[in-house]
Amino acid sequence: MTFTDKPKGLQQNLDQESLLHRMINQIRRSLDLQEILTTTVTEVRLYLRSDRVMVYRFDADGNGEVITESIHDQRLPSLLGLRFPVHDIPEEAREMFLSVGQRSIVDVANEKIGLSPLQSKETGKPLQTNIYYRQVDPCHIQYLKAMGVQSSLVVPILHCDPQEQSAKPKLWGLLVSHHSEPRKILKRELKVSQQVADQVGIAIAQSNLLTETLAKQEREVTINRVTTLLHKLPIIELQGALEEVITAFGGVGGRLYIEQSRELYTWGDQPTLPYELDNSIIEQHPMWQNWMAEWKPGNIWTTVDLYKEPRLRVLALAFRSTQIRGLMVIPLHYREKFIGVLSIFRSEFETEILWAGLCEQNRRQLLPQLSFEVWREQKKGQAAEWKPEEILLAQALYDHFSMAIQQQQMYKQEQALNLNLELRVQEQTAELEKSLLLTKVLKQVTEQIRRTLDLQTTLQSIVREVRPLLNSDRVLIFQLKNKSVIVEEINGNWQSVLGIKALPECFPDQYTHPYFQGRVQAINNVSTDPLSDCHREFLQSLQVQANLIVPINMGMQLWGLLIAHECKAPRNWQDAEIDLLQQLGDQAAIAIQQAELYQQTCDAETEARNQAAHLEHTLHELQETQTKLIHTEKMSGLGQLVAGVAHEINNPVNFIYGNLCHASDYTEQLLEILRLYQLHYPLPHSEIHVAIKAIDFEFLVEDLPKIMTSMQVGTERIRSIVLSLRNFSRLDEAENKRVDLHEGIDNTLLILQHRLKANAEFPGIQVIKDYGNIPRVECYAGQMNQVFMNIFSNAIDALIMGAEDWRLGTGELKTRDKVDKRNTSCPILTIYISTKISVDNSRLLISICDNGPGMTQEVKKRIFDPFYTTKPVGKGTGLGLAISYQIIVEKHGGIMECISEPGKGTEFWIEIPVKPPAKINKLIA
């Protein structure tokens, strides 16, 4: 079959228009895809006058099947219903069909194939040359000859899902024309065939939409029917809903299991657990329950072959006697709680696939198909696939079944509550009457017990009030501390047990733990109840025939026992009597505790007065210790951080600084060579001239030395900052030694330099130094640097606050000496530092002043108190000046004072000895 551009007149144009018109009418008239495809192959065969036209559809696994065909006078055998393996059409051919819509025309006699792409694969634009020929693979020629074909035309059928806007077309199938004799294909015939294939793609999209719409309608109908059955009150028809669901899914059976009530609803074929699995219901098997516990709400599980699932390898034995193979499991939840499971079964079936000949796997890709005789492949044990629309239906039914089961359970609970409500009301009424009577009795006894706070009187009142209430012969209190009876109340001529101690061998210490846990011991008959011989003899010696014991617990210990004795005869202690004595024991514990607390309060009052002064002194020492600890931790962390940062910066800076001089020399030498080139070669090449002009050579020569100089100045600046950081940290100078305090002041100011500089919103702070000729001072250098840091930081904060108040018109600044006459709106912000030696050369005098807003007398009195600050929340801790005061006064034996008035600035005056006194040295050592 070859390609030609020669027309055959007007009739062919009319045939083309007629064919397309019939195709479009068929698509509009019917939405049945098979009917449209049958009409298509018939019309195309008549139009092309070929022997066979068929539609070849690709499956999901890549294999293909002839789904419709039209044959002229049985000149070629029928291929309808036959499947072809995936390797019959190479992957690269499928790619060309899909990517550029390629059509192929094969001339078997001349062994040529004409490829007709619609558009370029690279650019996506239509090609000028609509067809080109090349030699065809001999294997392909033999394949067509085996089919009896001498010429063929293949046009791809592409399908794009209209519901997905960004979806790419997919290769749905092929429109194939076969002829038993060589023939030519006109250009318009090729065009018409492509147009017909495009119409088939439209018909496929419409058919799919119709199928999805019908499936959605069917799901909605199923959901409505099931919802009607599930939400009927007062009786919810779960059995009917189960049958409706199984029918909708095309199942042969199913089950609905409810976890709380262990109810099971079944319909159709059912599995049966073997005897050895020890469960009659599969949902109650531990393996099934563990499986259900792993599922999250809303998840649906399906399988087409339950015998291949590892989780069901044991439970699958229950399905051996049935034809069930497909399984859908819908775990039901209500608010994350598992409430049941719905299972649907599908039966296995056998399938028969008709293949166009039997192909051996090891020869399929080497030789063409030589025989197309029908080969029947039998597959047993198959189950229908669970479709996506069925999963959607299952998810919708999940919500309805979950809510219905929860409603049923709530309805049953409500009915049970209603049935028991009257009985519960009667029981509660009796309990309330009994509680009211008991409350009145307890109130009377409690009032009698609590009339006094004297411990002995309280204990005697307890036994006196309790005995008649129980109508017993003897009531006593046994104190655990003394292990003896301390008070008693007797009715009759019974012997007294006051002061009698319990025998250690009869009542060991381990007996006290159960009483502390709330144990109540009721002995109805001493002679017959199970007691140890020692215990029975002890009670009989006290003339006791029945007794009742309740603990008196105070806090976390057992204080004693409240005991009632019956001496006349055995007595069956009633629950009400036990409860009454137990509550009286609790009241007795409260009364005893109050009496003991009162006594303890009286005893503690004198001791509290004696300890008041001592506590005040201890509190002061605690505050000082806390301040020292915070200061020590802060300085340790800060020193390590500063020293570490300085060390890490120092190495690369030294490398840069050491190489900058060499880089500067090399730059000068290179520039000198360039000048010599300019001198001896004044007329450079044009390309060099353009490059010189592009980089602005003259400016580069002038600016490069400046850059090197700036870099050298910058590295020197960084080295000085690093040196200042190391000096400020003073980690190697924790011991007391002689240092130059001017160096410490300068290093501190260098670290705070960024806060002293002026910017758009801040005029900057001027530092005036008046350093005297002072000797090296023996001190703790790191701690002195912390003092300078705290004072300078507070001075800067005060000046910044004053400048802001001045700018807003609410503050006033006064300099120590003068005001800047050039700008009377705001004076110069100044920090003045003065150092000198005392007249006797024994003390160093340091003055640090600022011209900030100053302080009131109330603030000045408290500035050295720990945790006192005037700064906003989060801006200060109130520890800086307190720590500084301790460092100067306690560590160095010096003096630190603050001189300040509102509007006149602040001055900190520091005096430290050049050499610490002997006392300080001893403390340090």
mmCIF file of N, CA and C in Angstrom, residues 76-181:
data_model
loop_
_atom_site.group_PDB
_atom_site.id
_atom_site.type_symbol
_atom_site.label_atom_id
_atom_site.label_comp_id
_atom_site.label_asym_id
_atom_site.label_seq_id
_atom_site.Cartn_x
_atom_site.Cartn_y
_atom_site.Cartn_z
ATOM 1 N N LEU A 76 -9.938 -11.943 3.812
ATOM 2 C CA LEU A 76 -8.948 -12.118 4.883
ATOM 3 C C LEU A 76 -9.637 -12.769 6.076
ATOM 4 N N PRO A 77 -8.912 -13.568 6.841
ATOM 5 C CA PRO A 77 -9.553 -14.238 7.992
ATOM 6 C C PRO A 77 -9.931 -13.221 9.078
ATOM 7 N N SER A 78 -10.910 -13.625 9.864
ATOM 8 C CA SER A 78 -11.368 -12.754 10.953
ATOM 9 C C SER A 78 -10.391 -12.808 12.139
ATOM 10 N N LEU A 79 -10.136 -11.617 12.731
ATOM 11 C CA LEU A 79 -9.291 -11.507 13.930
ATOM 12 C C LEU A 79 -10.090 -11.013 15.138
ATOM 13 N N LEU A 80 -11.402 -10.943 14.999
ATOM 14 C CA LEU A 80 -12.246 -10.388 16.043
ATOM 15 C C LEU A 80 -12.149 -11.226 17.327
ATOM 16 N N GLY A 81 -11.901 -10.532 18.440
ATOM 17 C CA GLY A 81 -11.826 -11.197 19.734
ATOM 18 C C GLY A 81 -10.466 -11.768 20.064
ATOM 19 N N LEU A 82 -9.518 -11.735 19.116
ATOM 20 C CA LEU A 82 -8.187 -12.281 19.372
ATOM 21 C C LEU A 82 -7.315 -11.234 20.057
ATOM 22 N N ARG A 83 -6.444 -11.707 20.939
ATOM 23 C CA ARG A 83 -5.514 -10.845 21.643
ATOM 24 C C ARG A 83 -4.115 -11.024 21.086
ATOM 25 N N PHE A 84 -3.349 -9.948 21.072
ATOM 26 C CA PHE A 84 -1.987 -9.947 20.568
ATOM 27 C C PHE A 84 -1.060 -9.508 21.686
ATOM 28 N N PRO A 85 0.097 -10.150 21.798
ATOM 29 C CA PRO A 85 1.006 -9.814 22.906
ATOM 30 C C PRO A 85 1.600 -8.418 22.736
ATOM 31 N N VAL A 86 2.102 -7.888 23.852
ATOM 32 C CA VAL A 86 2.603 -6.523 23.886
ATOM 33 C C VAL A 86 3.808 -6.328 22.977
ATOM 34 N N HIS A 87 4.605 -7.369 22.740
ATOM 35 C CA HIS A 87 5.835 -7.235 21.950
ATOM 36 C C HIS A 87 5.560 -7.172 20.461
ATOM 37 N N ASP A 88 4.318 -7.428 20.009
ATOM 38 C CA ASP A 88 4.041 -7.356 18.575
ATOM 39 C C ASP A 88 4.187 -5.935 18.054
ATOM 40 N N ILE A 89 3.934 -4.946 18.881
ATOM 41 C CA ILE A 89 4.108 -3.537 18.491
ATOM 42 C C ILE A 89 5.226 -2.979 19.351
ATOM 43 N N PRO A 90 6.385 -2.663 18.781
ATOM 44 C CA PRO A 90 7.530 -2.203 19.593
ATOM 45 C C PRO A 90 7.191 -0.938 20.383
ATOM 46 N N GLU A 91 7.930 -0.753 21.455
ATOM 47 C CA GLU A 91 7.700 0.389 22.337
ATOM 48 C C GLU A 91 7.936 1.709 21.610
ATOM 49 N N GLU A 92 9.001 1.741 20.720
ATOM 50 C CA GLU A 92 9.283 3.005 20.036
ATOM 51 C C GLU A 92 8.157 3.372 19.074
ATOM 52 N N ALA A 93 7.487 2.349 18.476
ATOM 53 C CA ALA A 93 6.359 2.637 17.597
ATOM 54 C C ALA A 93 5.197 3.213 18.386
ATOM 55 N N ARG A 94 4.920 2.668 19.585
ATOM 56 C CA ARG A 94 3.852 3.207 20.439
ATOM 57 C C ARG A 94 4.142 4.655 20.808
ATOM 58 N N GLU A 95 5.444 4.930 21.107
ATOM 59 C CA GLU A 95 5.823 6.286 21.485
ATOM 60 C C GLU A 95 5.564 7.257 20.334
ATOM 61 N N MET A 96 5.901 6.868 19.093
ATOM 62 C CA MET A 96 5.661 7.739 17.940
ATOM 63 C C MET A 96 4.172 7.909 17.684
ATOM 64 N N PHE A 97 3.373 6.847 17.855
ATOM 65 C CA PHE A 97 1.921 6.967 17.726
ATOM 66 C C PHE A 97 1.381 8.027 18.684
ATOM 67 N N LEU A 98 1.896 8.032 19.910
ATOM 68 C CA LEU A 98 1.357 8.913 20.945
ATOM 69 C C LEU A 98 1.925 10.323 20.852
ATOM 70 N N SER A 99 3.261 10.460 20.653
ATOM 71 C CA SER A 99 3.893 11.775 20.757
ATOM 72 C C SER A 99 3.615 12.666 19.551
ATOM 73 N N VAL A 100 3.658 12.126 18.313
ATOM 74 C CA VAL A 100 3.468 12.963 17.115
ATOM 75 C C VAL A 100 2.286 12.498 16.264
ATOM 76 N N GLY A 101 1.509 11.547 16.784
ATOM 77 C CA GLY A 101 0.353 11.082 16.019
ATOM 78 C C GLY A 101 0.749 10.419 14.704
ATOM 79 N N GLN A 102 1.810 9.653 14.699
ATOM 80 C CA GLN A 102 2.366 9.073 13.460
ATOM 81 C C GLN A 102 1.424 8.025 12.867
ATOM 82 N N ARG A 103 1.246 8.089 11.536
ATOM 83 C CA ARG A 103 0.521 7.054 10.773
ATOM 84 C C ARG A 103 1.541 6.239 9.988
ATOM 85 N N SER A 104 1.281 4.973 9.780
ATOM 86 C CA SER A 104 2.216 4.131 9.021
ATOM 87 C C SER A 104 1.496 3.472 7.854
ATOM 88 N N ILE A 105 2.175 3.457 6.676
ATOM 89 C CA ILE A 105 1.660 2.840 5.448
ATOM 90 C C ILE A 105 2.711 1.833 4.992
ATOM 91 N N VAL A 106 2.361 0.562 4.949
ATOM 92 C CA VAL A 106 3.331 -0.490 4.633
ATOM 93 C C VAL A 106 3.022 -1.064 3.248
ATOM 94 N N ASP A 107 4.028 -1.068 2.400
ATOM 95 C CA ASP A 107 3.971 -1.714 1.081
ATOM 96 C C ASP A 107 4.779 -3.007 1.194
ATOM 97 N N VAL A 108 4.067 -4.132 1.364
ATOM 98 C CA VAL A 108 4.730 -5.401 1.615
ATOM 99 C C VAL A 108 5.547 -5.833 0.406
ATOM 100 N N ALA A 109 5.022 -5.605 -0.802
ATOM 101 C CA ALA A 109 5.720 -6.078 -2.003
ATOM 102 C C ALA A 109 7.079 -5.407 -2.143
ATOM 103 N N ASN A 110 7.146 -4.104 -1.923
ATOM 104 C CA ASN A 110 8.411 -3.369 -2.056
ATOM 105 C C ASN A 110 9.190 -3.293 -0.745
ATOM 106 N N GLU A 111 8.626 -3.872 0.324
ATOM 107 C CA GLU A 111 9.274 -3.888 1.647
ATOM 108 C C GLU A 111 9.632 -2.479 2.115
ATOM 109 N N LYS A 112 8.701 -1.567 1.953
ATOM 110 C CA LYS A 112 8.882 -0.183 2.400
ATOM 111 C C LYS A 112 7.732 0.213 3.325
ATOM 112 N N ILE A 113 8.058 1.152 4.194
ATOM 113 C CA ILE A 113 7.049 1.701 5.103
ATOM 114 C C ILE A 113 7.071 3.219 4.984
ATOM 115 N N GLY A 114 5.911 3.810 4.823
ATOM 116 C CA GLY A 114 5.792 5.263 4.773
ATOM 117 C C GLY A 114 5.274 5.784 6.101
ATOM 118 N N LEU A 115 6.050 6.656 6.736
ATOM 119 C CA LEU A 115 5.689 7.231 8.025
ATOM 120 C C LEU A 115 5.166 8.629 7.807
ATOM 121 N N SER A 116 4.018 8.897 8.357
ATOM 122 C CA SER A 116 3.356 10.185 8.131
ATOM 123 C C SER A 116 3.086 10.870 9.460
ATOM 124 N N PRO A 117 4.080 11.619 9.986
ATOM 125 C CA PRO A 117 3.828 12.335 11.262
ATOM 126 C C PRO A 117 2.962 13.558 11.050
ATOM 127 N N LEU A 118 2.122 13.843 11.989
ATOM 128 C CA LEU A 118 1.291 15.050 11.942
ATOM 129 C C LEU A 118 2.083 16.278 12.339
ATOM 130 N N GLN A 119 3.043 16.123 13.269
ATOM 131 C CA GLN A 119 3.801 17.266 13.754
ATOM 132 C C GLN A 119 5.187 16.793 14.170
ATOM 133 N N SER A 120 6.088 17.773 14.277
ATOM 134 C CA SER A 120 7.460 17.467 14.651
ATOM 135 C C SER A 120 7.530 17.096 16.126
ATOM 136 N N LYS A 121 8.292 16.066 16.419
ATOM 137 C CA LYS A 121 8.464 15.662 17.813
ATOM 138 C C LYS A 121 9.256 16.685 18.601
ATOM 139 N N GLU A 122 10.195 17.360 17.907
ATOM 140 C CA GLU A 122 11.046 18.326 18.604
ATOM 141 C C GLU A 122 10.337 19.657 18.833
ATOM 142 N N THR A 123 9.700 20.200 17.771
ATOM 143 C CA THR A 123 9.105 21.553 17.877
ATOM 144 C C THR A 123 7.612 21.528 18.140
ATOM 145 N N GLY A 124 6.957 20.398 17.813
ATOM 146 C CA GLY A 124 5.507 20.349 18.001
ATOM 147 C C GLY A 124 4.735 21.042 16.896
ATOM 148 N N LYS A 125 5.393 21.525 15.848
ATOM 149 C CA LYS A 125 4.727 22.229 14.749
ATOM 150 C C LYS A 125 4.464 21.255 13.593
ATOM 151 N N PRO A 126 3.435 21.535 12.752
ATOM 152 C CA PRO A 126 3.164 20.656 11.596
ATOM 153 C C PRO A 126 4.351 20.637 10.641
ATOM 154 N N LEU A 127 4.592 19.457 10.033
ATOM 155 C CA LEU A 127 5.710 19.287 9.106
ATOM 156 C C LEU A 127 5.263 19.618 7.677
ATOM 157 N N GLN A 128 6.187 20.190 6.902
ATOM 158 C CA GLN A 128 5.890 20.490 5.510
ATOM 159 C C GLN A 128 5.759 19.206 4.692
ATOM 160 N N THR A 129 6.667 18.294 4.933
ATOM 161 C CA THR A 129 6.614 16.993 4.247
ATOM 162 C C THR A 129 5.756 16.056 5.081
ATOM 163 N N ASN A 130 4.643 15.625 4.529
ATOM 164 C CA ASN A 130 3.674 14.875 5.312
ATOM 165 C C ASN A 130 3.987 13.387 5.360
ATOM 166 N N ILE A 131 4.953 12.909 4.576
ATOM 167 C CA ILE A 131 5.260 11.486 4.550
ATOM 168 C C ILE A 131 6.684 11.289 4.058
ATOM 169 N N TYR A 132 7.330 10.294 4.603
ATOM 170 C CA TYR A 132 8.639 9.909 4.076
ATOM 171 C C TYR A 132 8.747 8.389 4.188
ATOM 172 N N TYR A 133 9.540 7.803 3.283
ATOM 173 C CA TYR A 133 9.634 6.346 3.168
ATOM 174 C C TYR A 133 11.008 5.870 3.614
ATOM 175 N N ARG A 134 11.021 4.631 4.115
ATOM 176 C CA ARG A 134 12.271 3.972 4.458
ATOM 177 C C ARG A 134 12.043 2.468 4.364
ATOM 178 N N GLN A 135 13.113 1.720 4.422
ATOM 179 C CA GLN A 135 12.999 0.268 4.393
ATOM 180 C C GLN A 135 12.372 -0.214 5.698
ATOM 181 N N VAL A 136 11.471 -1.176 5.588
ATOM 182 C CA VAL A 136 10.797 -1.691 6.763
ATOM 183 C C VAL A 136 11.567 -2.914 7.285
ATOM 184 N N ASP A 137 11.409 -3.165 8.577
ATOM 185 C CA ASP A 137 12.059 -4.296 9.225
ATOM 186 C C ASP A 137 11.572 -5.595 8.569
ATOM 187 N N PRO A 138 12.456 -6.486 8.120
ATOM 188 C CA PRO A 138 12.032 -7.758 7.494
ATOM 189 C C PRO A 138 11.104 -8.564 8.396
ATOM 190 N N CYS A 139 11.338 -8.454 9.693
ATOM 191 C CA CYS A 139 10.458 -9.181 10.629
ATOM 192 C C CYS A 139 9.015 -8.707 10.483
ATOM 193 N N HIS A 140 8.835 -7.397 10.274
ATOM 194 C CA HIS A 140 7.488 -6.833 10.109
ATOM 195 C C HIS A 140 6.856 -7.343 8.809
ATOM 196 N N ILE A 141 7.672 -7.427 7.754
ATOM 197 C CA ILE A 141 7.162 -7.920 6.470
ATOM 198 C C ILE A 141 6.684 -9.360 6.617
ATOM 199 N N GLN A 142 7.469 -10.206 7.263
ATOM 200 C CA GLN A 142 7.080 -11.608 7.453
ATOM 201 C C GLN A 142 5.820 -11.710 8.303
ATOM 202 N N TYR A 143 5.706 -10.818 9.283
ATOM 203 C CA TYR A 143 4.531 -10.814 10.152
ATOM 204 C C TYR A 143 3.269 -10.542 9.339
ATOM 205 N N LEU A 144 3.335 -9.533 8.435
ATOM 206 C CA LEU A 144 2.147 -9.194 7.635
ATOM 207 C C LEU A 144 1.861 -10.286 6.602
ATOM 208 N N LYS A 145 2.910 -10.852 6.025
ATOM 209 C CA LYS A 145 2.680 -11.936 5.057
ATOM 210 C C LYS A 145 1.994 -13.117 5.719
ATOM 211 N N ALA A 146 2.381 -13.415 6.972
ATOM 212 C CA ALA A 146 1.735 -14.515 7.680
ATOM 213 C C ALA A 146 0.259 -14.249 7.882
ATOM 214 N N MET A 147 -0.123 -12.974 7.922
ATOM 215 C CA MET A 147 -1.530 -12.611 8.064
ATOM 216 C C MET A 147 -2.227 -12.512 6.714
ATOM 217 N N GLY A 148 -1.477 -12.669 5.609
ATOM 218 C CA GLY A 148 -2.070 -12.555 4.279
ATOM 219 C C GLY A 148 -2.239 -11.129 3.826
ATOM 220 N N VAL A 149 -1.486 -10.209 4.364
ATOM 221 C CA VAL A 149 -1.646 -8.788 4.073
ATOM 222 C C VAL A 149 -0.524 -8.340 3.156
ATOM 223 N N GLN A 150 -0.878 -7.582 2.087
ATOM 224 C CA GLN A 150 0.103 -7.032 1.158
ATOM 225 C C GLN A 150 0.260 -5.518 1.339
ATOM 226 N N SER A 151 -0.690 -4.883 1.905
ATOM 227 C CA SER A 151 -0.592 -3.438 2.178
ATOM 228 C C SER A 151 -1.440 -3.133 3.411
ATOM 229 N N SER A 152 -0.964 -2.151 4.187
ATOM 230 C CA SER A 152 -1.689 -1.822 5.425
ATOM 231 C C SER A 152 -1.568 -0.329 5.709
ATOM 232 N N LEU A 153 -2.559 0.156 6.431
ATOM 233 C CA LEU A 153 -2.587 1.549 6.898
ATOM 234 C C LEU A 153 -2.968 1.519 8.384
ATOM 235 N N VAL A 154 -2.134 2.173 9.225
ATOM 236 C CA VAL A 154 -2.377 2.194 10.667
ATOM 237 C C VAL A 154 -2.470 3.650 11.119
ATOM 238 N N VAL A 155 -3.586 4.006 11.765
ATOM 239 C CA VAL A 155 -3.820 5.369 12.276
ATOM 240 C C VAL A 155 -4.063 5.270 13.788
ATOM 241 N N PRO A 156 -3.344 6.050 14.599
ATOM 242 C CA PRO A 156 -3.549 5.963 16.063
ATOM 243 C C PRO A 156 -4.862 6.600 16.504
ATOM 244 N N ILE A 157 -5.454 6.020 17.523
ATOM 245 C CA ILE A 157 -6.654 6.575 18.159
ATOM 246 C C ILE A 157 -6.237 7.048 19.545
ATOM 247 N N LEU A 158 -6.264 8.373 19.772
ATOM 248 C CA LEU A 158 -5.845 8.969 21.036
ATOM 249 C C LEU A 158 -7.058 9.361 21.854
ATOM 250 N N HIS A 159 -6.909 9.254 23.155
ATOM 251 C CA HIS A 159 -8.011 9.583 24.067
ATOM 252 C C HIS A 159 -7.494 10.506 25.164
ATOM 253 N N CYS A 160 -8.244 11.564 25.444
ATOM 254 C CA CYS A 160 -7.886 12.512 26.514
ATOM 255 C C CYS A 160 -9.092 12.688 27.419
ATOM 256 N N ASP A 161 -8.883 12.545 28.714
ATOM 257 C CA ASP A 161 -9.974 12.669 29.679
ATOM 258 C C ASP A 161 -10.432 14.124 29.748
ATOM 259 N N PRO A 162 -11.662 14.454 29.358
ATOM 260 C CA PRO A 162 -12.108 15.862 29.376
ATOM 261 C C PRO A 162 -12.284 16.427 30.776
ATOM 262 N N GLN A 163 -12.357 15.557 31.802
ATOM 263 C CA GLN A 163 -12.529 16.052 33.168
ATOM 264 C C GLN A 163 -11.217 16.522 33.775
ATOM 265 N N GLU A 164 -10.091 16.138 33.181
ATOM 266 C CA GLU A 164 -8.792 16.578 33.674
ATOM 267 C C GLU A 164 -8.234 17.608 32.706
ATOM 268 N N GLN A 165 -8.127 18.857 33.179
ATOM 269 C CA GLN A 165 -7.712 19.946 32.308
ATOM 270 C C GLN A 165 -6.281 19.770 31.815
ATOM 271 N N SER A 166 -5.402 19.299 32.690
ATOM 272 C CA SER A 166 -3.978 19.174 32.333
ATOM 273 C C SER A 166 -3.602 17.762 31.916
ATOM 274 N N ALA A 167 -4.601 16.899 31.664
ATOM 275 C CA ALA A 167 -4.296 15.513 31.332
ATOM 276 C C ALA A 167 -3.700 15.422 29.930
ATOM 277 N N LYS A 168 -2.715 14.551 29.774
ATOM 278 C CA LYS A 168 -2.092 14.327 28.483
ATOM 279 C C LYS A 168 -2.850 13.225 27.750
ATOM 280 N N PRO A 169 -2.854 13.275 26.400
ATOM 281 C CA PRO A 169 -3.534 12.210 25.645
ATOM 282 C C PRO A 169 -2.879 10.859 25.901
ATOM 283 N N LYS A 170 -3.683 9.809 25.770
ATOM 284 C CA LYS A 170 -3.199 8.452 25.926
ATOM 285 C C LYS A 170 -3.478 7.683 24.635
ATOM 286 N N LEU A 171 -2.620 6.698 24.329
ATOM 287 C CA LEU A 171 -2.807 5.861 23.155
ATOM 288 C C LEU A 171 -3.857 4.811 23.493
ATOM 289 N N TRP A 172 -5.074 5.050 22.982
ATOM 290 C CA TRP A 172 -6.198 4.164 23.312
ATOM 291 C C TRP A 172 -6.180 2.911 22.424
ATOM 292 N N GLY A 173 -5.894 3.109 21.098
ATOM 293 C CA GLY A 173 -5.920 1.983 20.173
ATOM 294 C C GLY A 173 -5.463 2.406 18.788
ATOM 295 N N LEU A 174 -5.731 1.553 17.811
ATOM 296 C CA LEU A 174 -5.311 1.788 16.422
ATOM 297 C C LEU A 174 -6.486 1.505 15.495
ATOM 298 N N LEU A 175 -6.597 2.314 14.434
ATOM 299 C CA LEU A 175 -7.523 2.052 13.334
ATOM 300 C C LEU A 175 -6.690 1.464 12.206
ATOM 301 N N VAL A 176 -6.929 0.193 11.880
ATOM 302 C CA VAL A 176 -6.054 -0.551 10.967
ATOM 303 C C VAL A 176 -6.846 -0.956 9.719
ATOM 304 N N SER A 177 -6.218 -0.709 8.566
ATOM 305 C CA SER A 177 -6.801 -1.131 7.273
ATOM 306 C C SER A 177 -5.835 -2.107 6.612
ATOM 307 N N HIS A 178 -6.321 -3.321 6.246
ATOM 308 C CA HIS A 178 -5.529 -4.359 5.590
ATOM 309 C C HIS A 178 -6.089 -4.654 4.205
ATOM 310 N N HIS A 179 -5.178 -4.923 3.243
ATOM 311 C CA HIS A 179 -5.592 -5.314 1.890
ATOM 312 C C HIS A 179 -4.738 -6.484 1.446
ATOM 313 N N SER A 180 -5.380 -7.415 0.792
ATOM 314 C CA SER A 180 -4.665 -8.631 0.381
ATOM 315 C C SER A 180 -3.855 -8.420 -0.878
ATOM 316 N N GLU A 181 -3.970 -7.263 -1.509
ATOM 317 C CA GLU A 181 -3.212 -6.945 -2.716
ATOM 318 C C GLU A 181 -2.563 -5.579 -2.543
#
